[in-house]
CSV table of C-alpha atoms in Angstrom, one decimal:
chain,number,residue,atom,x,y,z
U,1,UNK,CA,63.7,0.1,-100.1
U,2,UNK,CA,61.6,3.5,-100.9
U,3,UNK,CA,62.2,6.4,-97.7
U,4,UNK,CA,60.6,9.1,-97.7
U,5,UNK,CA,62.5,12.2,-98.6
U,6,UNK,CA,63.3,15.3,-96.2
U,7,UNK,CA,60.1,17.2,-96.1
U,8,UNK,CA,60.2,20.4,-98.6
U,9,UNK,CA,59.2,23.8,-97.1
U,10,UNK,CA,56.0,23.8,-99.1
U,11,UNK,CA,54.9,19.7,-98.3
U,12,UNK,CA,55.8,21.4,-94.8
U,13,UNK,CA,53.3,23.9,-95.3
U,14,UNK,CA,50.5,22.5,-96.9
U,15,UNK,CA,50.7,19.5,-94.2
U,16,UNK,CA,50.3,21.7,-91.4
U,17,UNK,CA,47.4,23.5,-93.0
U,18,UNK,CA,45.3,20.7,-93.9
U,19,UNK,CA,45.4,19.2,-90.3
U,20,UNK,CA,44.5,23.0,-89.1
U,21,UNK,CA,41.5,22.5,-91.0
U,22,UNK,CA,40.4,18.8,-90.5
U,23,UNK,CA,41.4,18.8,-86.6
U,24,UNK,CA,40.6,20.4,-83.7
U,25,UNK,CA,42.6,23.7,-82.9
U,26,UNK,CA,43.7,21.7,-79.5
U,27,UNK,CA,45.3,18.3,-81.5
U,28,UNK,CA,48.0,20.2,-83.6
U,29,UNK,CA,50.9,21.6,-81.5
U,30,UNK,CA,53.6,23.6,-83.1
U,31,UNK,CA,54.8,25.7,-80.0
U,32,UNK,CA,58.7,25.2,-79.4
U,33,UNK,CA,58.2,23.8,-75.9
U,34,UNK,CA,56.0,21.0,-77.0
U,35,UNK,CA,58.6,20.2,-79.7
U,36,UNK,CA,61.4,20.1,-77.6
U,37,UNK,CA,59.2,17.4,-75.5
U,38,UNK,CA,58.6,15.0,-78.7
U,39,UNK,CA,62.1,14.8,-79.9
U,40,UNK,CA,63.4,11.8,-77.8
U,41,UNK,CA,62.3,8.8,-75.7
U,42,UNK,CA,63.7,7.5,-72.7
U,43,UNK,CA,66.8,6.2,-74.6
U,44,UNK,CA,68.4,9.9,-74.4
U,45,UNK,CA,68.4,10.0,-78.2
U,46,UNK,CA,69.3,13.5,-79.9
U,47,UNK,CA,68.1,13.5,-83.6
U,48,UNK,CA,68.8,16.7,-85.5
U,49,UNK,CA,66.6,19.4,-84.7
U,50,UNK,CA,63.3,19.5,-83.8
U,51,UNK,CA,59.5,18.0,-85.1
U,52,UNK,CA,57.4,20.0,-87.5
U,53,UNK,CA,54.6,19.6,-85.4
U,54,UNK,CA,52.6,17.1,-82.8
U,55,UNK,CA,49.6,15.8,-83.6
U,56,UNK,CA,47.2,14.6,-80.1
U,57,UNK,CA,45.4,12.1,-81.4
U,58,UNK,CA,42.1,11.3,-79.4
U,59,UNK,CA,40.4,8.8,-81.6
U,60,UNK,CA,40.7,6.6,-84.9
U,61,UNK,CA,39.7,9.1,-87.3
U,62,UNK,CA,42.4,11.7,-86.3
U,63,UNK,CA,45.1,8.8,-87.0
U,64,UNK,CA,43.2,8.2,-90.5
U,65,UNK,CA,43.2,11.8,-91.6
U,66,UNK,CA,46.6,12.5,-90.7
U,67,UNK,CA,48.2,9.7,-92.4
U,68,UNK,CA,46.4,10.4,-95.7
U,69,UNK,CA,47.7,13.8,-95.6
U,70,UNK,CA,51.3,12.9,-94.8
U,71,UNK,CA,51.3,10.0,-97.1
U,72,UNK,CA,50.4,12.2,-99.8
U,73,UNK,CA,52.8,14.6,-99.6
U,74,UNK,CA,55.4,12.2,-98.0
U,75,UNK,CA,56.1,13.8,-94.7
U,76,UNK,CA,57.4,11.3,-92.0
U,77,UNK,CA,55.7,10.5,-89.1
U,78,UNK,CA,56.8,9.2,-86.1
U,79,UNK,CA,53.8,7.6,-84.0
U,80,UNK,CA,54.5,8.2,-79.8
U,81,UNK,CA,53.1,6.9,-76.7
U,82,UNK,CA,54.6,7.7,-73.4
U,83,UNK,CA,57.7,7.8,-74.7
U,84,UNK,CA,59.1,5.4,-72.2
U,85,UNK,CA,61.0,3.6,-75.2
U,86,UNK,CA,64.6,2.4,-74.4
U,87,UNK,CA,66.2,2.2,-78.0
U,88,UNK,CA,65.4,5.5,-79.6
U,89,UNK,CA,62.4,4.6,-81.6
U,90,UNK,CA,60.3,7.7,-80.7
U,91,UNK,CA,62.8,9.7,-81.3
U,92,UNK,CA,61.9,12.7,-83.8
U,93,UNK,CA,64.3,15.4,-85.8
U,94,UNK,CA,63.5,18.0,-88.5
U,95,UNK,CA,61.1,17.7,-90.6
U,96,UNK,CA,59.0,15.2,-89.0
U,97,UNK,CA,55.4,15.0,-88.0
U,98,UNK,CA,55.3,13.5,-84.4
U,99,UNK,CA,51.6,11.5,-83.9
U,100,UNK,CA,51.0,11.4,-80.4
U,101,UNK,CA,48.9,8.8,-79.1
U,102,UNK,CA,49.2,9.1,-75.6
U,103,UNK,CA,45.3,10.9,-75.5
U,104,UNK,CA,44.0,7.4,-77.1
U,105,UNK,CA,43.6,6.1,-73.1
U,106,UNK,CA,40.3,4.4,-72.7
U,107,UNK,CA,39.6,0.9,-71.8
U,108,UNK,CA,37.0,0.1,-74.3
U,109,UNK,CA,35.8,-3.0,-72.9
U,110,UNK,CA,36.8,-5.6,-70.2
U,111,UNK,CA,35.0,-8.8,-70.2
U,112,UNK,CA,35.2,-11.1,-67.2
U,113,UNK,CA,33.8,-13.9,-68.9
U,114,UNK,CA,35.9,-14.1,-72.0
U,115,UNK,CA,38.8,-13.2,-69.7
U,116,UNK,CA,40.1,-9.9,-72.5
U,117,UNK,CA,40.2,-6.6,-72.5
U,118,UNK,CA,40.0,-4.0,-75.7
U,119,UNK,CA,42.0,-0.6,-75.0
U,120,UNK,CA,43.0,2.3,-76.8
U,121,UNK,CA,47.2,2.2,-76.8
U,122,UNK,CA,47.0,5.1,-74.6
U,123,UNK,CA,46.0,3.6,-71.4
U,124,UNK,CA,49.0,2.7,-69.0
U,125,UNK,CA,50.2,-0.7,-68.7
U,126,UNK,CA,49.6,-0.7,-65.0
U,127,UNK,CA,45.8,0.7,-65.2
U,128,UNK,CA,44.6,-1.8,-67.2
U,129,UNK,CA,46.2,-4.2,-64.8
U,130,UNK,CA,44.5,-2.7,-61.9
U,131,UNK,CA,40.9,-2.4,-64.0
U,132,UNK,CA,41.4,-6.4,-64.7
U,133,UNK,CA,41.8,-6.8,-60.9
U,134,UNK,CA,38.5,-5.6,-59.7
U,135,UNK,CA,36.9,-9.1,-61.6
U,136,UNK,CA,39.8,-11.6,-60.6
U,137,UNK,CA,42.1,-11.4,-63.3
U,138,UNK,CA,45.3,-9.5,-64.3
U,139,UNK,CA,47.6,-8.6,-67.6
U,140,UNK,CA,50.0,-10.8,-67.5
U,141,UNK,CA,53.0,-8.8,-69.2
U,142,UNK,CA,54.7,-6.7,-66.9
U,143,UNK,CA,57.8,-4.4,-67.8
U,144,UNK,CA,59.1,-2.2,-65.2
U,145,UNK,CA,58.2,0.9,-66.4
U,146,UNK,CA,54.3,-0.5,-66.3
U,147,UNK,CA,53.5,2.3,-64.1
U,148,UNK,CA,54.6,4.9,-66.9
U,149,UNK,CA,54.6,3.0,-70.0
U,150,UNK,CA,51.4,2.4,-72.2
U,151,UNK,CA,49.8,-0.5,-73.9
U,152,UNK,CA,50.6,0.8,-77.8
U,153,UNK,CA,54.3,1.6,-77.2
U,154,UNK,CA,54.4,-2.3,-75.0
U,155,UNK,CA,52.9,-3.5,-78.7
U,156,UNK,CA,54.9,-1.6,-81.1
U,157,UNK,CA,58.1,-2.7,-78.8
U,158,UNK,CA,56.9,-6.5,-78.1
U,159,UNK,CA,57.9,-5.5,-74.4
U,160,UNK,CA,58.4,-8.4,-71.9
U,161,UNK,CA,58.7,-7.9,-68.2
U,162,UNK,CA,59.2,-9.0,-64.8
U,163,UNK,CA,56.4,-12.0,-65.1
U,164,UNK,CA,57.3,-12.7,-69.0
U,165,UNK,CA,59.6,-16.1,-67.1
U,166,UNK,CA,55.9,-17.2,-67.1
U,167,UNK,CA,53.6,-15.6,-68.7
U,168,UNK,CA,55.2,-14.4,-72.0
U,169,UNK,CA,56.1,-11.0,-73.7
U,170,UNK,CA,53.5,-8.7,-74.9
U,171,UNK,CA,52.9,-11.0,-77.9
U,172,UNK,CA,51.5,-14.2,-76.2
U,173,UNK,CA,48.6,-11.5,-74.5
U,174,UNK,CA,47.7,-9.8,-78.0
U,175,UNK,CA,44.7,-11.2,-79.9
U,176,UNK,CA,44.1,-8.8,-82.0
U,177,UNK,CA,44.6,-4.9,-83.3
U,178,UNK,CA,43.3,-2.3,-85.3
U,179,UNK,CA,45.8,-0.4,-86.8
U,180,UNK,CA,45.8,2.2,-89.6
U,181,UNK,CA,47.9,1.7,-92.9
U,182,UNK,CA,50.4,4.6,-93.9
U,183,UNK,CA,47.4,5.9,-96.3
U,184,UNK,CA,45.3,6.2,-94.0
U,185,UNK,CA,43.5,2.7,-94.3
U,186,UNK,CA,42.2,0.6,-90.9
U,187,UNK,CA,42.9,-2.7,-90.8
U,188,UNK,CA,42.1,-5.5,-88.0
U,189,UNK,CA,43.5,-8.6,-87.5
U,190,UNK,CA,43.7,-11.3,-84.9
U,191,UNK,CA,39.8,-11.9,-83.1
U,192,UNK,CA,38.6,-12.8,-79.6
U,193,UNK,CA,39.1,-16.1,-79.3
U,194,UNK,CA,42.5,-17.8,-77.7
U,195,UNK,CA,42.8,-19.7,-81.1
U,196,UNK,CA,42.7,-19.0,-84.5
U,197,UNK,CA,44.8,-19.5,-87.4
U,198,UNK,CA,43.1,-18.2,-90.5
U,199,UNK,CA,45.6,-16.5,-93.0
U,200,UNK,CA,48.6,-15.1,-92.2
U,201,UNK,CA,49.5,-14.1,-88.0
U,202,UNK,CA,49.2,-10.1,-89.2
U,203,UNK,CA,48.9,-9.5,-85.2
U,204,UNK,CA,52.1,-11.3,-84.6
U,205,UNK,CA,54.0,-8.7,-87.0
U,206,UNK,CA,52.3,-5.7,-86.0
U,207,UNK,CA,53.6,-6.6,-82.6
U,208,UNK,CA,57.4,-5.3,-82.0
U,209,UNK,CA,57.0,-3.7,-85.8
U,210,UNK,CA,58.1,-0.4,-83.9
U,211,UNK,CA,55.5,1.6,-85.6
U,212,UNK,CA,57.5,1.5,-89.2
U,213,UNK,CA,54.2,-0.8,-90.7
U,214,UNK,CA,51.0,0.6,-89.3
U,215,UNK,CA,50.0,2.8,-86.2
U,216,UNK,CA,47.8,0.5,-83.8
U,217,UNK,CA,44.6,1.9,-82.9
U,218,UNK,CA,43.5,-0.3,-80.3
U,219,UNK,CA,44.4,-4.1,-78.9
U,220,UNK,CA,42.2,-6.8,-78.1
U,221,UNK,CA,44.6,-8.5,-74.9
U,222,UNK,CA,44.1,-11.3,-73.1
U,223,UNK,CA,43.7,-11.3,-69.6
U,224,UNK,CA,44.5,-14.1,-67.2
U,225,UNK,CA,42.9,-15.5,-63.4
U,226,UNK,CA,45.1,-13.6,-60.7
U,227,UNK,CA,47.0,-16.3,-59.0
U,228,UNK,CA,45.5,-17.9,-55.4
U,229,UNK,CA,48.8,-17.4,-53.8
U,230,UNK,CA,52.5,-16.1,-54.6
U,231,UNK,CA,55.6,-16.8,-52.6
U,232,UNK,CA,58.6,-14.4,-53.1
U,233,UNK,CA,62.5,-15.7,-52.9
U,234,UNK,CA,65.3,-12.8,-52.3
U,235,UNK,CA,68.4,-14.2,-52.4
U,236,UNK,CA,72.1,-13.2,-52.0
U,237,UNK,CA,75.2,-14.3,-54.0
U,238,UNK,CA,78.9,-13.5,-53.3
U,239,UNK,CA,79.3,-12.9,-57.1
U,240,UNK,CA,76.7,-12.4,-60.2
U,241,UNK,CA,78.3,-15.8,-61.8
U,242,UNK,CA,77.0,-17.5,-59.1
U,243,UNK,CA,73.6,-16.0,-59.0
U,244,UNK,CA,73.3,-16.8,-62.8
U,245,UNK,CA,74.2,-20.0,-62.7
U,246,UNK,CA,71.9,-20.5,-59.3
U,247,UNK,CA,68.9,-19.3,-61.6
U,248,UNK,CA,69.5,-21.7,-64.5
U,249,UNK,CA,69.8,-24.4,-61.7
U,250,UNK,CA,65.7,-23.2,-61.2
U,251,UNK,CA,64.7,-24.7,-64.9
U,252,UNK,CA,66.7,-27.6,-64.3
U,253,UNK,CA,64.8,-28.2,-61.6
U,254,UNK,CA,61.8,-28.0,-63.4
U,255,UNK,CA,60.1,-25.0,-61.6
U,256,UNK,CA,59.0,-22.6,-64.0
U,257,UNK,CA,58.8,-19.9,-62.0
U,258,UNK,CA,56.4,-16.3,-62.6
U,259,UNK,CA,59.3,-15.0,-62.1
U,260,UNK,CA,63.4,-14.8,-61.8
U,261,UNK,CA,65.1,-11.0,-61.4
U,262,UNK,CA,69.1,-10.8,-61.2
U,263,UNK,CA,71.0,-7.7,-60.3
U,264,UNK,CA,74.7,-7.1,-59.8
U,265,UNK,CA,76.4,-5.7,-56.7
U,266,UNK,CA,76.7,-2.0,-58.7
U,267,UNK,CA,73.2,-1.8,-59.2
U,268,UNK,CA,72.3,-2.8,-56.0
U,269,UNK,CA,74.5,0.0,-54.7
U,270,UNK,CA,73.0,2.2,-56.9
U,271,UNK,CA,69.6,1.5,-55.7
U,272,UNK,CA,70.5,1.3,-51.8
U,273,UNK,CA,73.9,0.9,-50.1
U,274,UNK,CA,72.5,-1.4,-47.5
U,275,UNK,CA,71.7,-3.6,-50.6
U,276,UNK,CA,75.0,-3.8,-52.0
U,277,UNK,CA,76.7,-4.5,-48.6
U,278,UNK,CA,74.5,-7.7,-48.6
U,279,UNK,CA,76.2,-9.6,-51.7
U,280,UNK,CA,77.8,-9.0,-54.8
U,281,UNK,CA,74.1,-10.1,-56.8
U,282,UNK,CA,70.4,-10.6,-55.9
U,283,UNK,CA,68.1,-12.9,-57.5
U,284,UNK,CA,64.5,-12.5,-57.0
U,285,UNK,CA,62.3,-15.2,-57.3
U,286,UNK,CA,58.9,-15.7,-57.6
U,287,UNK,CA,56.2,-18.7,-57.7
U,288,UNK,CA,52.3,-18.3,-58.0
U,289,UNK,CA,49.2,-20.5,-58.3
U,290,UNK,CA,47.8,-23.6,-56.3
U,291,UNK,CA,51.4,-24.6,-55.6
U,292,UNK,CA,53.7,-21.4,-55.2
U,293,UNK,CA,54.6,-22.6,-51.7
U,294,UNK,CA,55.7,-26.0,-53.0
U,295,UNK,CA,57.8,-24.8,-55.8
U,296,UNK,CA,59.2,-22.0,-53.4
U,297,UNK,CA,60.2,-24.5,-51.0
U,298,UNK,CA,62.0,-26.0,-54.0
U,299,UNK,CA,63.3,-22.9,-55.1
U,300,UNK,CA,65.0,-22.3,-51.6
U,301,UNK,CA,66.8,-25.8,-51.6
U,302,UNK,CA,68.2,-25.1,-55.0
U,303,UNK,CA,69.6,-21.6,-54.2
U,304,UNK,CA,70.6,-22.8,-50.3
U,305,UNK,CA,73.7,-24.7,-51.4
U,306,UNK,CA,75.4,-21.3,-53.4
U,307,UNK,CA,73.0,-18.4,-51.9
U,308,UNK,CA,74.5,-16.6,-49.0
U,309,UNK,CA,71.0,-15.9,-47.5
U,310,UNK,CA,67.5,-16.9,-48.8
U,311,UNK,CA,64.3,-15.2,-47.5
U,312,UNK,CA,60.8,-16.2,-48.2
U,313,UNK,CA,57.4,-14.8,-48.0
U,314,UNK,CA,53.7,-15.5,-48.8
U,315,UNK,CA,52.8,-11.8,-48.1
U,316,UNK,CA,52.2,-9.5,-51.1
U,317,UNK,CA,53.3,-6.5,-49.5
U,318,UNK,CA,56.2,-7.9,-48.6
U,319,UNK,CA,56.8,-9.2,-51.6
U,320,UNK,CA,56.5,-5.9,-53.5
U,321,UNK,CA,58.6,-4.4,-50.9
U,322,UNK,CA,61.5,-7.2,-52.4
U,323,UNK,CA,60.6,-6.4,-56.0
U,324,UNK,CA,61.0,-2.7,-55.8
U,325,UNK,CA,64.8,-3.0,-55.8
U,326,UNK,CA,64.1,-4.1,-59.5
U,327,UNK,CA,61.9,-1.8,-60.5
U,328,UNK,CA,63.9,1.5,-59.3
U,329,UNK,CA,66.7,-0.1,-61.0
U,330,UNK,CA,67.0,1.9,-63.9
U,331,UNK,CA,65.9,5.6,-62.1
U,332,UNK,CA,68.5,4.9,-59.8
U,333,UNK,CA,71.2,4.5,-62.6
U,334,UNK,CA,69.6,7.5,-64.6
U,335,UNK,CA,70.2,9.4,-61.7
U,336,UNK,CA,74.4,8.7,-62.2
U,337,UNK,CA,74.2,9.5,-65.8
U,338,UNK,CA,73.1,9.1,-69.2
U,339,UNK,CA,72.5,4.8,-69.2
U,340,UNK,CA,72.7,3.2,-72.6
U,341,UNK,CA,70.4,0.7,-72.2
U,342,UNK,CA,71.6,-2.7,-74.0
U,343,UNK,CA,68.9,-5.6,-73.8
U,344,UNK,CA,70.3,-8.9,-75.6
U,345,UNK,CA,69.0,-12.3,-74.6
U,346,UNK,CA,71.1,-15.4,-74.7
U,347,UNK,CA,69.9,-19.0,-74.3
U,348,UNK,CA,69.3,-20.0,-70.7
U,349,UNK,CA,72.4,-22.5,-70.6
U,350,UNK,CA,74.6,-19.4,-71.5
U,351,UNK,CA,73.6,-16.8,-69.0
U,352,UNK,CA,76.8,-17.2,-66.8
U,353,UNK,CA,79.2,-17.4,-69.4
U,354,UNK,CA,77.4,-14.4,-70.7
U,355,UNK,CA,77.7,-12.7,-67.5
U,356,UNK,CA,81.7,-13.1,-67.1
U,357,UNK,CA,82.4,-12.4,-70.9
U,358,UNK,CA,80.5,-9.1,-70.2
U,359,UNK,CA,82.1,-8.0,-67.1
U,360,UNK,CA,85.4,-8.6,-69.2
U,361,UNK,CA,84.3,-6.2,-71.9
U,362,UNK,CA,84.1,-3.8,-69.3
U,363,UNK,CA,87.3,-4.2,-68.1
U,364,UNK,CA,88.7,-4.2,-71.2
U,365,UNK,CA,87.0,-0.8,-72.2
U,366,UNK,CA,87.3,1.2,-68.9
U,367,UNK,CA,83.4,1.6,-69.2
U,368,UNK,CA,81.2,0.7,-66.1
U,369,UNK,CA,79.0,-2.0,-67.1
U,370,UNK,CA,76.0,-1.9,-64.5
U,371,UNK,CA,73.8,-5.7,-65.2
U,372,UNK,CA,70.7,-6.7,-64.4
U,373,UNK,CA,68.8,-9.7,-66.3
U,374,UNK,CA,65.5,-11.3,-66.6
U,375,UNK,CA,67.6,-14.5,-65.6
U,376,UNK,CA,64.8,-17.6,-66.5
U,377,UNK,CA,64.4,-16.3,-70.2
U,378,UNK,CA,68.0,-15.2,-70.4
U,379,UNK,CA,67.3,-11.5,-71.1
U,380,UNK,CA,70.1,-9.6,-69.8
U,381,UNK,CA,70.1,-5.9,-69.7
U,382,UNK,CA,74.1,-4.7,-69.5
U,383,UNK,CA,73.8,-1.0,-69.1
U,384,UNK,CA,76.4,1.6,-69.9
U,385,UNK,CA,76.1,4.9,-67.7
U,386,UNK,CA,78.1,8.1,-69.3
U,387,UNK,CA,78.7,11.5,-68.5
U,388,UNK,CA,75.3,13.4,-69.3
U,389,UNK,CA,76.9,16.5,-70.4
U,390,UNK,CA,78.8,14.8,-73.4
U,391,UNK,CA,77.2,16.1,-76.5
U,392,UNK,CA,77.2,12.1,-78.3
U,393,UNK,CA,77.8,8.8,-77.1
U,394,UNK,CA,82.5,7.8,-76.1
U,395,UNK,CA,83.8,6.0,-78.5
U,396,UNK,CA,84.6,3.7,-75.7
U,397,UNK,CA,81.0,3.0,-75.2
U,398,UNK,CA,80.1,1.9,-78.2
U,399,UNK,CA,82.7,-0.1,-78.8
U,400,UNK,CA,82.3,-2.3,-75.3
U,401,UNK,CA,78.0,-2.0,-76.7
U,402,UNK,CA,79.4,-3.4,-80.1
U,403,UNK,CA,81.4,-6.2,-78.5
U,404,UNK,CA,78.2,-7.1,-76.1
U,405,UNK,CA,75.9,-7.0,-78.9
U,406,UNK,CA,78.6,-9.5,-80.9
U,407,UNK,CA,79.1,-11.5,-77.6
U,408,UNK,CA,75.1,-12.3,-78.0
U,409,UNK,CA,75.0,-13.3,-81.1
U,410,UNK,CA,77.9,-15.9,-81.2
U,411,UNK,CA,76.4,-17.2,-77.7
U,412,UNK,CA,73.8,-18.2,-80.3
U,413,UNK,CA,71.2,-15.1,-78.8
U,414,UNK,CA,69.4,-11.7,-80.2
U,415,UNK,CA,70.1,-8.0,-80.3
U,416,UNK,CA,67.4,-7.2,-78.5
U,417,UNK,CA,65.0,-9.9,-76.1
U,418,UNK,CA,62.3,-6.5,-75.2
U,419,UNK,CA,63.2,-3.0,-75.9
U,420,UNK,CA,63.2,-2.9,-79.6
U,421,UNK,CA,66.3,-1.5,-82.1
U,422,UNK,CA,64.9,1.6,-82.8
U,423,UNK,CA,68.0,4.0,-84.0
U,424,UNK,CA,70.6,2.8,-81.6
U,425,UNK,CA,71.0,-0.7,-82.5
U,426,UNK,CA,70.2,-0.9,-86.5
U,427,UNK,CA,73.7,-0.9,-87.7
U,428,UNK,CA,74.1,-4.3,-85.8
U,429,UNK,CA,70.6,-6.0,-87.4
U,430,UNK,CA,71.8,-7.1,-91.1
U,431,UNK,CA,74.6,-9.5,-89.1
U,432,UNK,CA,71.9,-10.9,-87.1
U,433,UNK,CA,69.5,-11.5,-89.6
U,434,UNK,CA,71.3,-12.4,-92.7
U,435,UNK,CA,71.0,-10.9,-96.0
U,436,UNK,CA,68.0,-12.9,-97.3
U,437,UNK,CA,65.7,-12.6,-94.1
U,438,UNK,CA,67.0,-8.6,-93.8
U,439,UNK,CA,65.8,-8.2,-97.5
U,440,UNK,CA,62.8,-10.3,-96.6
U,441,UNK,CA,61.9,-7.9,-94.1
U,442,UNK,CA,62.8,-4.8,-96.0
U,443,UNK,CA,60.0,-6.1,-98.9
U,444,UNK,CA,57.4,-6.5,-95.7
U,445,UNK,CA,58.0,-2.8,-94.9
U,446,UNK,CA,57.4,-1.8,-98.8
U,447,UNK,CA,54.2,-3.5,-98.5
U,448,UNK,CA,52.8,-1.8,-95.7
U,449,UNK,CA,54.5,1.4,-96.0
U,450,UNK,CA,55.2,1.8,-100.2
U,451,UNK,CA,56.1,5.6,-99.6
U,452,UNK,CA,58.2,4.9,-96.4
U,453,UNK,CA,57.2,7.5,-94.2
U,454,UNK,CA,56.1,5.4,-90.8
U,455,UNK,CA,58.9,5.9,-88.4
U,456,UNK,CA,61.6,6.1,-91.2
U,457,UNK,CA,65.3,5.0,-90.3
U,458,UNK,CA,64.2,3.0,-87.2
U,459,UNK,CA,64.3,-0.7,-87.2
U,460,UNK,CA,65.7,-2.1,-90.5
């Protein structure tokens, strides 16, 4: 696969000159403070050096101009949104041009009749959800970072979130895209209809491609009716294993909840010591729709035999209060140290087994692991927290992470359910894909980006 060589001083100077000529002055930044702020994402990955410059795109034409010049000069480009990614996909080191899309933040269209929205990539996820709510609709994907993450970043990683148990991940809500290829060519994919099978599904291919195939400049997104009712349950358990088994029992009972979130005791204590005193695990379940109350009663009956307590509410304010613990989990862990945030997924029937083995891995390497999960779809976040003053992650942390990835694959799962590969998981990708599929994906990358300038060193 072709990869862009290191940026030469001549190429860097020529590119900066061309961009200064073709972009408004306030959209090209080279000052040290701006460069330092654009070197990494929420993963804390620390690349070597700082970027060459940052382009603050405001419209599609800014992206086309930037990529056309960068491609001609073979200068690597890292697309970036809010920087909330958790795998290092937006990290940018020496000689790299950062393309910041957070300023492309307009909702271009919101159609209540067709239940869709057309948005630029810098729109904040929660803001789109609020705008849809004014029309009795909502944007179903609900990552825990919805208040700060952008739609473009969500699409780049195919983000999941709390409501994906019932409504799917980001890909399930993306109908079409406008994107710019590495050479500056604008391409549109998909459609405005819910159904459509003309040609290859380029929309699905670009969703989750982590900025390595094209730069997304707008998205046509599916909206859904606001549920007429919700019912939320909070169940505490004496052990994380018991909570994991209970979450699987909900599915066996035939209930498809809107969300089912699982937090272990260490996470609860990090969020609020009072929560940790109530049990060793918390399972949050929400049912929605006309049958929400009936489904919640059924869930409560399933959980009652093994839970130490089960609370149910139909009040949206009380429900949001219950969900606050889940949304605050990562910020709470970030206060303890630097988190290495893992994102494996396993078949739902093997969730409890995965939980037990993760605990054994933690003990074997003497590495603290804080675990939370989107329990209804088997997506686990075992989070290793290390001393933030260290220059690099300790060997024990990497060894534990490697065993966790191997565990996911052994159980028939995947390295990443929603955060993406970025740089943190790249060394394990071939183990999951296998040589034939890995080679095919590399050929796809070359077809989209022959000179290898788009987010090099990421994903594959």
